[in-house]
Short mmCIF file of C-alpha atoms in Angstrom, two decimals:
data_model
loop_
_atom_site.label_atom_id
_atom_site.label_comp_id
_atom_site.label_asym_id
_atom_site.label_seq_id
_atom_site.Cartn_x
_atom_site.Cartn_y
_atom_site.Cartn_z
CA UNK A 295 68.91 104.49 89.39
CA UNK A 296 72.10 105.75 90.45
CA UNK A 297 75.26 105.19 89.95
CA UNK A 298 76.73 103.48 92.98
CA UNK A 299 73.69 101.55 93.22
CA UNK A 300 73.99 99.93 89.72
CA UNK A 301 77.73 99.30 90.81
CA UNK A 302 76.64 97.23 93.55
CA UNK A 303 74.30 94.98 92.00
CA UNK A 304 77.87 93.72 89.59
CA UNK A 305 79.54 91.93 92.78
CA UNK A 306 79.57 88.34 93.14
CA UNK A 307 80.82 86.86 95.93
CA UNK A 308 83.83 84.43 96.26
CA UNK A 309 84.78 82.99 99.58
CA UNK A 310 83.33 85.18 101.73
CA UNK A 311 84.10 88.60 100.62
CA UNK A 312 82.38 90.64 98.10
CA UNK A 313 83.79 91.50 94.84
CA UNK A 314 82.87 92.89 91.56
CA UNK A 315 83.02 91.46 88.02
CA UNK A 316 82.86 93.82 85.77
CA UNK A 317 84.74 91.83 82.97
CA UNK A 318 88.76 92.57 84.49
CA UNK A 319 91.22 91.92 86.82
CA UNK A 320 89.83 87.93 87.62
CA UNK A 321 93.44 87.07 88.11
CA UNK A 322 95.72 88.16 90.04
CA UNK A 323 97.91 90.48 87.93
CA UNK A 324 101.48 89.95 86.88
CA UNK A 325 103.84 92.08 85.28
CA UNK A 326 106.71 95.13 86.44
CA UNK A 327 106.16 98.29 88.42
CA UNK A 328 108.38 101.58 87.84
CA UNK A 329 108.32 102.64 91.32
CA UNK A 330 110.62 101.21 94.06
CA UNK A 331 113.68 100.47 91.25
CA UNK A 332 112.58 104.50 90.00
CA UNK A 333 110.68 106.13 91.96
CA UNK A 334 110.61 109.34 89.65
CA UNK A 335 114.32 109.20 88.31
CA UNK A 336 112.83 107.24 85.00
CA UNK A 337 112.32 108.59 81.33
CA UNK A 338 110.70 106.40 78.55
CA UNK A 339 113.77 104.74 76.97
CA UNK A 340 114.50 103.86 80.65
CA UNK A 341 111.49 102.10 80.87
CA UNK A 342 111.21 100.61 78.01
CA UNK A 343 115.03 98.48 78.50
CA UNK A 344 113.02 97.58 81.47
CA UNK A 345 110.08 95.76 79.37
CA UNK A 346 112.63 94.54 76.70
CA UNK A 347 114.85 93.26 80.00
CA UNK A 348 111.27 90.79 80.93
CA UNK A 349 111.08 89.69 77.35
CA UNK A 350 114.61 88.94 76.70
CA UNK A 351 114.32 86.63 79.46
CA UNK A 352 111.44 85.51 78.78
CA UNK A 353 108.66 86.39 81.64
CA UNK A 354 105.91 87.92 79.20
CA UNK A 355 105.76 84.55 77.98
CA UNK A 356 105.65 83.76 81.76
CA UNK A 357 102.23 86.14 82.14
CA UNK A 358 104.21 89.38 83.37
CA UNK A 359 102.07 90.90 80.83
CA UNK A 360 101.09 94.58 82.47
CA UNK A 361 104.00 97.20 82.92
CA UNK A 362 102.86 99.73 85.58
CA UNK A 363 103.74 103.56 85.61
CA UNK A 364 103.51 105.36 88.75
CA UNK A 365 104.66 108.36 89.78
CA UNK A 366 105.70 110.98 88.76
CA UNK A 367 105.32 110.99 84.94
CA UNK A 368 103.02 114.22 84.73
CA UNK A 369 103.73 118.36 85.24
CA UNK A 370 103.44 119.28 87.98
CA UNK A 371 100.14 121.17 86.94
CA UNK A 372 97.39 121.23 84.95
CA UNK A 373 96.82 122.79 81.59
CA UNK A 374 94.52 125.43 80.79
CA UNK A 375 91.96 122.54 79.90
CA UNK A 376 92.59 121.21 83.37
CA UNK A 377 93.77 117.82 82.05
CA UNK A 378 97.01 116.30 83.96
CA UNK A 379 99.70 116.45 80.67
CA UNK A 380 102.84 113.85 80.53
CA UNK A 381 105.91 115.78 81.36
CA UNK A 382 107.25 116.07 77.83
CA UNK A 383 111.73 115.53 79.26
CA UNK A 384 110.33 111.92 80.26
CA UNK A 385 107.99 111.08 77.41
CA UNK A 386 109.91 112.90 74.37
CA UNK A 387 107.54 111.31 71.99
CA UNK A 388 104.63 111.35 74.07
CA UNK A 389 103.11 108.88 76.02
CA UNK A 390 100.95 107.34 72.98
CA UNK A 391 104.00 106.39 72.14
CA UNK A 392 105.09 104.75 75.08
CA UNK A 393 102.30 102.84 75.14
CA UNK A 394 101.91 101.82 71.94
CA UNK A 395 106.28 100.86 71.97
CA UNK A 396 104.64 98.40 75.40
CA UNK A 397 101.68 97.33 73.02
CA UNK A 398 104.26 96.28 70.41
CA UNK A 399 106.17 94.04 72.70
CA UNK A 400 103.34 92.57 74.01
CA UNK A 401 102.22 94.61 77.35
CA UNK A 402 99.25 96.11 78.50
CA UNK A 403 99.95 100.18 80.15
CA UNK A 404 99.28 101.03 83.43
CA UNK A 405 99.06 104.00 84.93
CA UNK A 406 99.29 105.78 88.86
CA UNK A 407 96.72 108.46 89.99
CA UNK A 408 95.63 109.85 93.43
CA UNK A 409 92.03 110.47 95.58
CA UNK A 410 93.52 113.13 96.62
CA UNK A 411 94.56 116.79 95.56
CA UNK A 412 98.11 116.08 94.41
CA UNK A 413 99.65 112.24 94.09
CA UNK A 414 102.18 111.30 96.92
CA UNK A 415 104.76 112.58 95.08
CA UNK A 416 103.76 115.65 94.34
CA UNK A 417 102.44 115.19 90.45
CA UNK A 418 98.63 116.47 90.44
CA UNK A 419 95.37 113.69 91.74
CA UNK A 420 92.26 112.97 90.62
CA UNK A 421 90.04 114.00 93.05
CA UNK A 422 87.81 116.09 91.54
CA UNK A 423 88.98 115.44 87.85
CA UNK A 424 87.48 111.94 88.34
CA UNK A 425 86.69 111.68 85.06
CA UNK A 426 88.62 113.56 82.50
CA UNK A 427 91.27 112.04 84.40
CA UNK A 428 90.08 108.37 83.08
CA UNK A 429 89.30 109.66 79.59
CA UNK A 430 92.94 111.03 79.44
CA UNK A 431 94.44 107.54 81.18
CA UNK A 432 92.43 105.68 78.07
CA UNK A 433 92.98 108.29 75.33
CA UNK A 434 96.77 107.72 76.11
CA UNK A 435 96.27 103.96 76.32
CA UNK A 436 96.19 102.68 79.44
CA UNK A 437 93.88 99.92 81.16
CA UNK A 438 94.56 99.35 84.47
CA UNK A 439 94.65 102.48 87.05
CA UNK A 440 97.00 101.59 90.76
CA UNK A 441 94.96 104.20 92.87
CA UNK A 442 96.49 105.71 95.87
CA UNK A 443 95.98 108.28 99.07
CA UNK A 444 97.93 111.55 99.83
CA UNK A 445 96.66 115.22 99.31
CA UNK A 446 93.33 114.37 100.94
CA UNK A 447 91.14 117.26 100.86
CA UNK A 448 89.49 118.35 104.31
CA UNK A 449 86.74 116.42 105.46
CA UNK A 450 84.21 119.50 104.93
CA UNK A 451 85.13 119.19 101.27
CA UNK A 452 84.39 115.90 101.00
CA UNK A 453 82.16 114.98 102.88
CA UNK A 454 83.17 111.59 103.01
CA UNK A 455 85.68 108.64 104.46
CA UNK A 456 88.27 106.96 102.41
CA UNK A 457 85.47 104.62 101.20
CA UNK A 458 83.52 107.66 99.48
CA UNK A 459 86.49 108.94 97.89
CA UNK A 460 87.48 105.83 96.22
CA UNK A 461 83.64 105.09 95.78
CA UNK A 462 84.68 108.67 93.33
CA UNK A 463 86.70 107.11 90.68
CA UNK A 464 84.67 103.49 90.75
CA UNK A 465 81.56 105.54 89.85
CA UNK A 466 83.39 107.26 86.90
CA UNK A 467 85.37 104.18 85.48
CA UNK A 468 82.04 102.24 85.43
CA UNK A 469 80.23 105.18 83.90
CA UNK A 470 83.33 105.28 81.02
CA UNK A 471 82.84 101.79 80.04
CA UNK A 472 78.37 101.51 79.53
CA UNK A 473 79.16 104.95 77.84
CA UNK A 474 82.19 104.08 75.64
CA UNK A 475 80.77 99.95 75.58
CA UNK A 476 84.14 99.68 76.25
CA UNK A 477 86.94 97.24 78.84
CA UNK A 478 86.55 99.35 82.34
CA UNK A 479 89.93 100.26 83.07
CA UNK A 480 91.05 97.70 86.17
CA UNK A 481 91.40 99.62 89.36
CA UNK A 482 94.03 98.90 92.01
CA UNK A 483 92.76 100.41 95.25
CA UNK A 484 96.31 101.53 97.27
CA UNK A 485 95.17 102.53 100.37
CA UNK A 486 97.46 101.29 102.48
CA UNK A 487 95.41 99.09 105.05
CA UNK A 488 94.66 101.93 107.49
CA UNK A 489 90.77 100.77 106.57
CA UNK A 490 91.05 97.73 106.88
CA UNK A 491 90.53 97.90 102.44
CA UNK A 492 89.85 93.72 102.04
CA UNK A 493 86.37 94.11 103.81
CA UNK A 494 85.30 96.74 101.40
CA UNK A 495 87.58 97.41 98.52
CA UNK A 496 86.92 94.41 96.32
CA UNK A 497 83.08 96.51 96.17
CA UNK A 498 85.04 99.17 93.65
CA UNK A 499 87.78 97.10 92.05
CA UNK A 500 89.96 94.01 91.27
CA UNK A 501 93.22 94.36 94.35
CA UNK A 502 93.69 95.90 97.18
CA UNK A 503 96.16 96.97 99.13
CA UNK A 504 96.74 95.85 103.15
CA UNK A 505 100.05 97.63 104.37
CA UNK A 506 102.59 100.49 103.41
CA UNK A 507 105.75 100.50 101.27
CA UNK A 508 107.26 97.06 101.21
CA UNK A 509 111.00 96.90 101.24
CA UNK A 510 113.61 94.53 99.97
CA UNK A 511 114.74 93.11 103.77
CA UNK A 512 113.40 89.98 104.88
CA UNK A 513 112.29 91.70 108.72
CA UNK A 514 109.82 93.78 105.72
CA UNK A 515 108.34 90.84 104.88
CA UNK A 516 108.06 89.16 108.16
CA UNK A 517 105.69 92.06 108.98
CA UNK A 518 103.64 91.98 105.75
CA UNK A 519 103.69 88.10 106.30
CA UNK A 520 102.21 88.57 109.76
CA UNK A 521 99.57 91.01 108.75
CA UNK A 522 98.17 88.88 106.05
CA UNK A 523 98.07 85.35 108.32
CA UNK A 524 95.24 86.49 109.96
CA UNK A 525 92.56 87.63 106.98
CA UNK A 526 93.91 87.09 103.82
CA UNK A 527 92.49 82.93 102.84
CA UNK A 528 88.66 84.34 104.01
CA UNK A 529 89.40 87.53 101.86
CA UNK A 530 91.10 86.53 98.63
CA UNK A 531 88.96 85.29 95.44
CA UNK A 532 88.54 85.60 91.41
CA UNK A 533 88.43 89.36 90.98
CA UNK A 534 89.11 89.79 94.47
CA UNK A 535 92.57 90.15 95.95
CA UNK A 536 94.85 91.31 98.42
CA UNK A 537 98.53 93.23 97.34
CA UNK A 538 100.89 92.61 99.16
CA UNK A 539 102.90 94.81 97.00
CA UNK A 540 105.98 94.20 94.49
CA UNK A 541 108.03 91.42 93.93
CA UNK A 542 111.94 92.87 95.73
CA UNK A 543 113.34 89.91 94.00
CA UNK A 544 117.02 90.70 92.68
CA UNK A 545 118.48 94.21 92.55
CA UNK A 546 116.51 96.52 93.66
CA UNK A 547 118.52 99.13 94.63
CA UNK A 548 116.70 100.31 97.26
CA UNK A 549 118.62 101.50 100.66
CA UNK A 550 122.58 102.10 101.72
CA UNK A 551 123.71 100.60 100.94
CA UNK A 552 120.97 98.56 98.67
CA UNK A 553 119.55 95.65 100.82
CA UNK A 554 119.12 93.05 99.02
CA UNK A 555 117.28 89.48 99.66
CA UNK A 556 119.40 86.08 100.30
CA UNK A 557 118.48 83.24 97.42
CA UNK A 558 116.25 81.65 100.09
CA UNK A 559 114.82 84.63 101.78
CA UNK A 560 114.09 85.73 97.97
CA UNK A 561 112.33 82.73 96.89
CA UNK A 562 110.32 82.73 100.48
CA UNK A 563 108.49 86.11 99.17
CA UNK A 564 108.09 84.54 95.97
CA UNK A 565 106.63 81.40 96.97
CA UNK A 566 104.08 83.25 99.74
CA UNK A 567 103.60 86.63 97.79
CA UNK A 568 101.84 84.20 94.79
CA UNK A 569 100.19 81.56 96.99
CA UNK A 570 98.30 84.12 98.52
CA UNK A 571 97.49 84.80 95.36
CA UNK A 572 98.62 88.61 95.67
CA UNK A 573 99.05 90.53 92.07
CA UNK A 574 103.10 89.78 91.15
CA UNK A 575 104.61 93.13 90.55
CA UNK A 576 108.96 93.35 89.80
CA UNK A 577 110.07 95.68 91.73
CA UNK A 578 113.87 95.39 90.89
CA UNK A 579 116.20 95.83 87.81
CA UNK A 580 115.40 93.11 84.89
CA UNK A 581 118.17 94.53 83.08
CA UNK A 582 120.40 93.53 85.49
CA UNK A 583 119.08 90.58 87.09
CA UNK A 584 121.03 86.98 87.13
CA UNK A 585 119.81 83.24 86.77
CA UNK A 586 118.47 82.77 89.90
CA UNK A 587 116.46 85.78 89.54
CA UNK A 588 114.79 84.53 86.71
CA UNK A 589 114.84 81.15 87.60
CA UNK A 590 112.74 82.16 90.90
CA UNK A 591 110.20 84.47 89.17
CA UNK A 592 109.96 82.09 86.19
CA UNK A 593 108.61 79.14 88.15
CA UNK A 594 105.95 77.68 86.12
CA UNK A 595 104.48 75.71 89.24
CA UNK A 596 104.22 78.29 91.67
CA UNK A 597 103.10 80.60 89.16
CA UNK A 598 100.42 78.16 87.87
CA UNK A 599 99.01 78.10 91.40
CA UNK A 600 98.40 82.00 91.27
CA UNK A 601 97.08 82.02 87.80
CA UNK A 602 94.78 79.29 88.23
CA UNK A 603 91.47 79.58 86.42
CA UNK A 604 89.19 76.98 88.21
CA UNK A 605 90.18 77.51 92.14
CA UNK A 606 90.61 81.17 93.28
CA UNK A 607 91.08 81.37 96.87
CA UNK A 608 94.18 81.96 98.82
CA UNK A 609 96.20 79.61 101.07
CA UNK A 610 95.52 80.25 104.69
CA UNK A 611 97.61 79.11 108.14
CA UNK A 612 96.48 76.09 109.93
CA UNK A 613 98.73 76.51 112.36
CA UNK A 614 101.81 79.12 113.12
CA UNK A 615 103.78 76.72 113.97
CA UNK A 616 106.54 79.21 116.58
CA UNK A 617 104.45 81.21 118.19
CA UNK A 618 100.62 79.50 119.73
CA UNK A 619 98.13 80.37 117.17
CA UNK A 620 96.66 83.58 115.97
CA UNK A 621 99.86 85.16 117.59
CA UNK A 622 100.40 88.79 116.55
CA UNK A 623 104.32 88.74 115.91
CA UNK A 624 105.63 91.06 112.32
CA UNK A 625 109.30 88.52 113.50
CA UNK A 626 107.46 85.50 112.94
CA UNK A 627 104.24 85.12 111.22
CA UNK A 628 102.28 82.43 110.41
CA UNK A 629 104.38 79.37 109.58
CA UNK A 630 102.30 76.79 108.28
CA UNK A 631 99.80 76.79 105.48
CA UNK A 632 97.47 75.20 103.10
CA UNK A 633 94.82 76.35 99.93
CA UNK A 634 93.39 74.05 96.99
CA UNK A 635 93.78 74.24 93.66
CA UNK A 636 93.43 72.37 90.33
CA UNK A 637 96.20 70.76 90.94
CA UNK A 638 96.42 69.48 94.10
CA UNK A 639 96.78 70.35 97.82
CA UNK A 640 98.87 72.68 98.04
CA UNK A 641 101.35 73.42 101.74
CA UNK A 642 103.26 76.04 102.38
CA UNK A 643 106.36 75.36 104.60
CA UNK A 644 108.09 78.33 106.23
CA UNK A 645 111.60 79.33 108.65
CA UNK A 646 111.10 82.40 110.38
CA UNK A 647 113.60 81.47 112.25
CA UNK A 648 117.82 83.29 111.43
CA UNK A 649 119.10 79.22 111.91
CA UNK A 650 117.93 75.70 109.88
CA UNK A 651 115.12 73.94 111.33
CA UNK A 652 113.58 70.71 110.86
CA UNK A 653 110.07 70.94 110.51
CA UNK A 654 107.09 68.74 110.66
CA UNK A 655 103.48 68.80 110.16
CA UNK A 656 100.41 65.89 110.25
CA UNK A 657 98.81 65.85 106.86
CA UNK A 658 95.43 66.21 107.61
CA UNK A 659 96.18 70.01 109.13
CA UNK A 660 95.10 71.35 105.94
CA UNK A 661 91.35 70.81 105.36
CA UNK A 662 91.72 69.75 102.05
CA UNK A 663 92.78 66.21 102.95
CA UNK A 664 90.94 63.14 103.41
CA UNK A 665 92.80 61.25 105.91
CA UNK A 666 93.15 57.95 105.59
CA UNK A 667 94.79 58.38 102.16
CA UNK A 668 97.82 58.40 101.15
CA UNK A 669 99.40 61.58 98.73
CA UNK A 670 101.54 61.80 96.59
CA UNK A 671 104.35 64.51 96.78
CA UNK A 672 105.71 67.23 94.41
CA UNK A 673 107.96 69.85 95.26
CA UNK A 674 107.09 73.17 93.44
CA UNK A 675 110.84 74.06 93.44
CA UNK A 676 112.78 71.53 92.30
CA UNK A 677 110.25 70.14 90.35
CA UNK A 678 110.36 66.66 91.32
CA UNK A 679 107.99 64.13 92.42
CA UNK A 680 108.95 62.54 95.34
CA UNK A 681 107.17 59.61 96.24
CA UNK A 682 104.22 59.52 97.85
CA UNK A 683 103.31 60.06 102.69
CA UNK A 684 100.14 59.98 104.73
CA UNK A 685 100.08 60.96 108.09
CA UNK A 686 103.38 62.83 108.21
CA UNK A 687 105.55 65.31 105.96
CA UNK A 688 108.82 65.98 108.11
CA UNK A 689 112.23 68.31 105.99
CA UNK A 690 114.01 71.16 107.09
CA UNK A 691 115.10 74.61 105.86
CA UNK A 692 117.51 77.07 105.80
CA UNK A 693 116.74 80.15 107.98
CA UNK A 694 114.08 81.99 105.92
CA UNK A 695 113.26 79.25 103.95
CA UNK A 696 110.45 77.76 102.51
CA UNK A 697 108.91 74.56 100.97
CA UNK A 698 106.16 74.56 98.48
CA UNK A 699 104.34 70.98 97.76
CA UNK A 700 101.53 69.42 95.91
CA UNK A 701 99.53 66.56 97.69
CA UNK A 702 97.50 64.64 94.94
CA UNK A 703 95.19 61.96 96.49
CA UNK A 704 96.84 57.85 95.17
CA UNK A 705 94.31 55.52 97.25
CA UNK A 706 94.44 54.52 100.91
CA UNK A 707 96.43 54.51 103.15
CA UNK A 708 98.25 50.94 104.07
CA UNK A 709 95.69 48.36 106.29
CA UNK A 710 98.00 47.98 109.21
CA UNK A 711 98.38 51.58 109.95
CA UNK A 712 98.86 52.62 113.85
CA UNK A 713 98.01 54.48 114.85
CA UNK A 714 93.99 53.92 114.30
CA UNK A 715 93.80 57.74 113.46
CA UNK A 716 96.10 60.74 112.54
CA UNK A 717 94.27 63.16 114.80
CA UNK A 718 93.48 61.05 118.11
CA UNK A 719 91.42 63.69 120.15
CA UNK A 720 88.22 61.75 119.65
CA UNK A 721 89.04 58.79 118.01
CA UNK A 722 87.26 56.10 119.05
CA UNK A 723 86.02 52.18 118.92
CA UNK A 724 82.08 51.24 117.42
CA UNK A 725 80.90 50.44 120.72
CA UNK A 726 81.79 54.53 121.64
CA UNK A 727 85.21 53.37 123.50
CA UNK A 728 87.53 56.15 123.08
CA UNK A 729 91.10 54.50 121.27
CA UNK A 730 94.50 57.33 122.27
CA UNK A 731 97.04 56.88 121.25
#
C-alpha cells in the first residue's frame, strides 16, 4: 500500500468535508504568529518578550499556547549536508534553546516552510527536502508546520499541481510519525485560496488558508468574511478548519501610519474569526497591548465556542442582510449568522455599514431553533443574561459592530401568541386552509 493511499484511509468525515484525524489538531489552534508584527526583523530575545507578555496578560491560560515562528529564521543557504541552518544572529543560543525557552513558559512551538524551492522571504524551501527538513524541525523542538506556496518548481519538474506538492509533505509527516512512533507534526496548509483548498486540504492537514494576507483595516476583514460567507459553514469540522489568517486586534505596526481597527471593529474581527472556527493566532504586539485588546482576545464566552469539544462545525449565514442572499460583495458580506454549540444556539449579527443600524431577525431563520418555543438570551460580550425572547430579536449595532448571543430553550411560547406561525408561508389550519398574517 502506498503512503498516500494509507494516508487517505485515515480520513474521517465531518459536516461534508474530508478531515484528517491523525491525532493532532482536533480543535482550532490558539497562539501567536511572528509574521505580521515583525516579518524578518526579530531576534529570539524579542520573540520571547512577546511570549512572556502573552503569559503575563493571562492569555496563555486562556488557551493561546501555540507560538508560531514564521519566515526568515534561517540562513539563505543550506549547509554541506543539505540541512537548514538557523540564523546565528537571530538565534545566538541556537534554535533548541529557543524552543526549550518557549516550552518552559508553556508554549508549543510551530515553524514555517514552503512547498517550493524557497520560502516567500527567499530562504530555503522544502521542495525535494521534505523528510530532511521534518527531521530538522523535530530535532529543533517544533510540533506545528505552516507550509506556504512560493517559488514553485517548473511543471516538468514536479509533474504535479498544488495538491501534489502538498501531498509530498503530508506523506513525509505520516512516514516520520510511523517510523518514529511519535505524534505527527501538525500541518497548516497556506495555499492562499487560489485552488479552493477548502475542498482538498483536509486530506493532508488540519487547517488551510482561504485567501491572501490579512491587513488591519476594516475593508480587508470585510473581504475575507465575504469569501468565507459562501463555504465556511459547510467545510469546517473537527480536524478540518478554514484559516482566515491572523488576528489583528491591537497594535499591528502595519502600514503608514500603522493601520489599527476601532474597538468595535476589533470585536467584530475576533468574534467572526472565533465563531467561524478559524485558528486564532495573534498578529499584533502583545508587549504593548491595551486592556481593551486583552479583554477582546480573552473573551471566555467566545473562546469556548471556538474550542467546543463536542461541536466542530462553524456558524454559517442564514441571511445576507444588506444584499440579497448569496451576493458577492467584499464591502458587505453576510450579516446574519447562526450555528449550534454545546452551550446553546449561536447567533452572530454584523453591521457592515459605516453608521449605526437597527437590525432584527426571526429566531426560526436559524435551523437550530425550535418553532413555538421561548429562548433565554445570553450576551457573549456583555456576559449577561438578557431575559427571554420568542419569534424575533431586534438590536442596535454601532458602525462595523457585532452582536454575539447564545440562546437556550426556556419552554413553550405563550398560548395566545400571534401570529400562529413565525413564518406564515404555507402555514395552515387542520382543514388545509392556509393561514396568512
